[in-house]
């Protein structure tokens, strides 16, 4: 999954998904139905679905829901 220069929303449904996001390209949201660790340059994480999954932030000021 490759982001653009603005705010991006990524939907992740596979632990092998990969997100490519560069520095200073907006505030991004990852919506994930699998356990997910936010990579560098990704700001926010929402865990979706009913599975027992985990979410982990990074060094940014993350907003995490789920």
PDB file of C-alpha atoms in Angstrom:
ATOM      1  CA  UNK A   1       0.000   0.000   0.000  1.00  0.00           C
ATOM      2  CA  UNK A   2       1.538   3.304  -1.092  1.00  0.00           C
ATOM      3  CA  UNK A   3       0.528   6.702   0.283  1.00  0.00           C
ATOM      4  CA  UNK A   4       0.422  10.096  -1.340  1.00  0.00           C
ATOM      5  CA  UNK A   5       1.320  13.614  -0.234  1.00  0.00           C
ATOM      6  CA  UNK A   6      -1.871  14.212   1.780  1.00  0.00           C
ATOM      7  CA  UNK A   7      -3.743  12.404   4.526  1.00  0.00           C
ATOM      8  CA  UNK A   8      -4.112   8.704   3.714  1.00  0.00           C
ATOM      9  CA  UNK A   9      -6.329   5.908   5.034  1.00  0.00           C
ATOM     10  CA  UNK A  10      -5.018   2.362   4.741  1.00  0.00           C
ATOM     11  CA  UNK A  11      -7.116  -0.747   5.336  1.00  0.00           C
ATOM     12  CA  UNK A  12      -5.019  -3.702   6.446  1.00  0.00           C
ATOM     13  CA  UNK A  13      -6.432  -7.238   6.494  1.00  0.00           C
ATOM     14  CA  UNK A  14      -3.278  -9.330   6.212  1.00  0.00           C
ATOM     15  CA  UNK A  15      -0.263  -9.332   8.540  1.00  0.00           C
ATOM     16  CA  UNK A  16       1.972  -9.429   5.447  1.00  0.00           C
ATOM     17  CA  UNK A  17       0.611  -6.113   4.099  1.00  0.00           C
ATOM     18  CA  UNK A  18       3.241  -3.389   3.745  1.00  0.00           C
ATOM     19  CA  UNK A  19       2.621   0.356   3.903  1.00  0.00           C
ATOM     20  CA  UNK A  20       4.964   2.801   2.167  1.00  0.00           C
ATOM     21  CA  UNK A  21       4.694   6.348   3.563  1.00  0.00           C
ATOM     22  CA  UNK A  22       7.270   9.141   3.465  1.00  0.00           C
ATOM     23  CA  UNK A  23       8.046  11.879   6.001  1.00  0.00           C
ATOM     24  CA  UNK A  24       5.695  14.891   6.184  1.00  0.00           C
ATOM     25  CA  UNK A  25       2.999  13.505   3.890  1.00  0.00           C
ATOM     26  CA  UNK A  26      -0.043  14.302   5.992  1.00  0.00           C
ATOM     27  CA  UNK A  27      -1.692  12.576   8.934  1.00  0.00           C
ATOM     28  CA  UNK A  28      -2.340   8.951   8.125  1.00  0.00           C
ATOM     29  CA  UNK A  29      -4.737   6.361   9.519  1.00  0.00           C
ATOM     30  CA  UNK A  30      -4.315   2.602   9.465  1.00  0.00           C
ATOM     31  CA  UNK A  31      -7.542   0.612   9.911  1.00  0.00           C
ATOM     32  CA  UNK A  32      -6.535  -2.947  10.719  1.00  0.00           C
ATOM     33  CA  UNK A  33      -8.380  -6.217  11.325  1.00  0.00           C
ATOM     34  CA  UNK A  34      -5.088  -7.965  12.229  1.00  0.00           C
ATOM     35  CA  UNK A  35      -2.463  -7.177  14.881  1.00  0.00           C
ATOM     36  CA  UNK A  36      -0.439  -4.224  13.616  1.00  0.00           C
ATOM     37  CA  UNK A  37       2.630  -2.181  14.564  1.00  0.00           C
ATOM     38  CA  UNK A  38       2.714   1.376  13.213  1.00  0.00           C
ATOM     39  CA  UNK A  39       5.797   1.939  11.075  1.00  0.00           C
ATOM     40  CA  UNK A  40       7.663   5.256  10.933  1.00  0.00           C
ATOM     41  CA  UNK A  41       5.650   8.118   9.369  1.00  0.00           C
ATOM     42  CA  UNK A  42       2.247   6.551  10.244  1.00  0.00           C
ATOM     43  CA  UNK A  43       0.337   8.468  12.907  1.00  0.00           C
ATOM     44  CA  UNK A  44      -2.944   6.771  13.816  1.00  0.00           C
ATOM     45  CA  UNK A  45      -4.280   3.229  14.238  1.00  0.00           C
ATOM     46  CA  UNK A  46      -7.825   1.899  14.546  1.00  0.00           C
ATOM     47  CA  UNK A  47      -8.331  -1.801  15.233  1.00  0.00           C
ATOM     48  CA  UNK A  48     -11.492  -3.095  13.554  1.00  0.00           C
ATOM     49  CA  UNK A  49     -13.490  -6.313  13.657  1.00  0.00           C
ATOM     50  CA  UNK A  50     -14.146  -8.740  16.497  1.00  0.00           C
ATOM     51  CA  UNK A  51     -10.865 -10.686  16.572  1.00  0.00           C
ATOM     52  CA  UNK A  52      -8.544 -10.531  19.599  1.00  0.00           C
ATOM     53  CA  UNK A  53      -5.752  -8.420  18.061  1.00  0.00           C
ATOM     54  CA  UNK A  54      -3.063  -6.016  19.267  1.00  0.00           C
ATOM     55  CA  UNK A  55      -1.965  -2.572  18.146  1.00  0.00           C
ATOM     56  CA  UNK A  56       1.419  -0.970  18.787  1.00  0.00           C
ATOM     57  CA  UNK A  57       2.381   2.650  18.221  1.00  0.00           C
ATOM     58  CA  UNK A  58       5.655   4.295  17.305  1.00  0.00           C
ATOM     59  CA  UNK A  59       7.604   7.390  18.422  1.00  0.00           C
ATOM     60  CA  UNK A  60       5.026   9.791  16.952  1.00  0.00           C
ATOM     61  CA  UNK A  61       2.077  11.215  18.902  1.00  0.00           C
ATOM     62  CA  UNK A  62      -0.245   8.335  17.956  1.00  0.00           C
ATOM     63  CA  UNK A  63      -4.021   8.225  18.262  1.00  0.00           C
ATOM     64  CA  UNK A  64      -5.038   4.606  18.786  1.00  0.00           C
ATOM     65  CA  UNK A  65      -8.570   3.184  18.922  1.00  0.00           C
ATOM     66  CA  UNK A  66     -10.021  -0.274  19.132  1.00  0.00           C
TER      67      UNK A  66
END
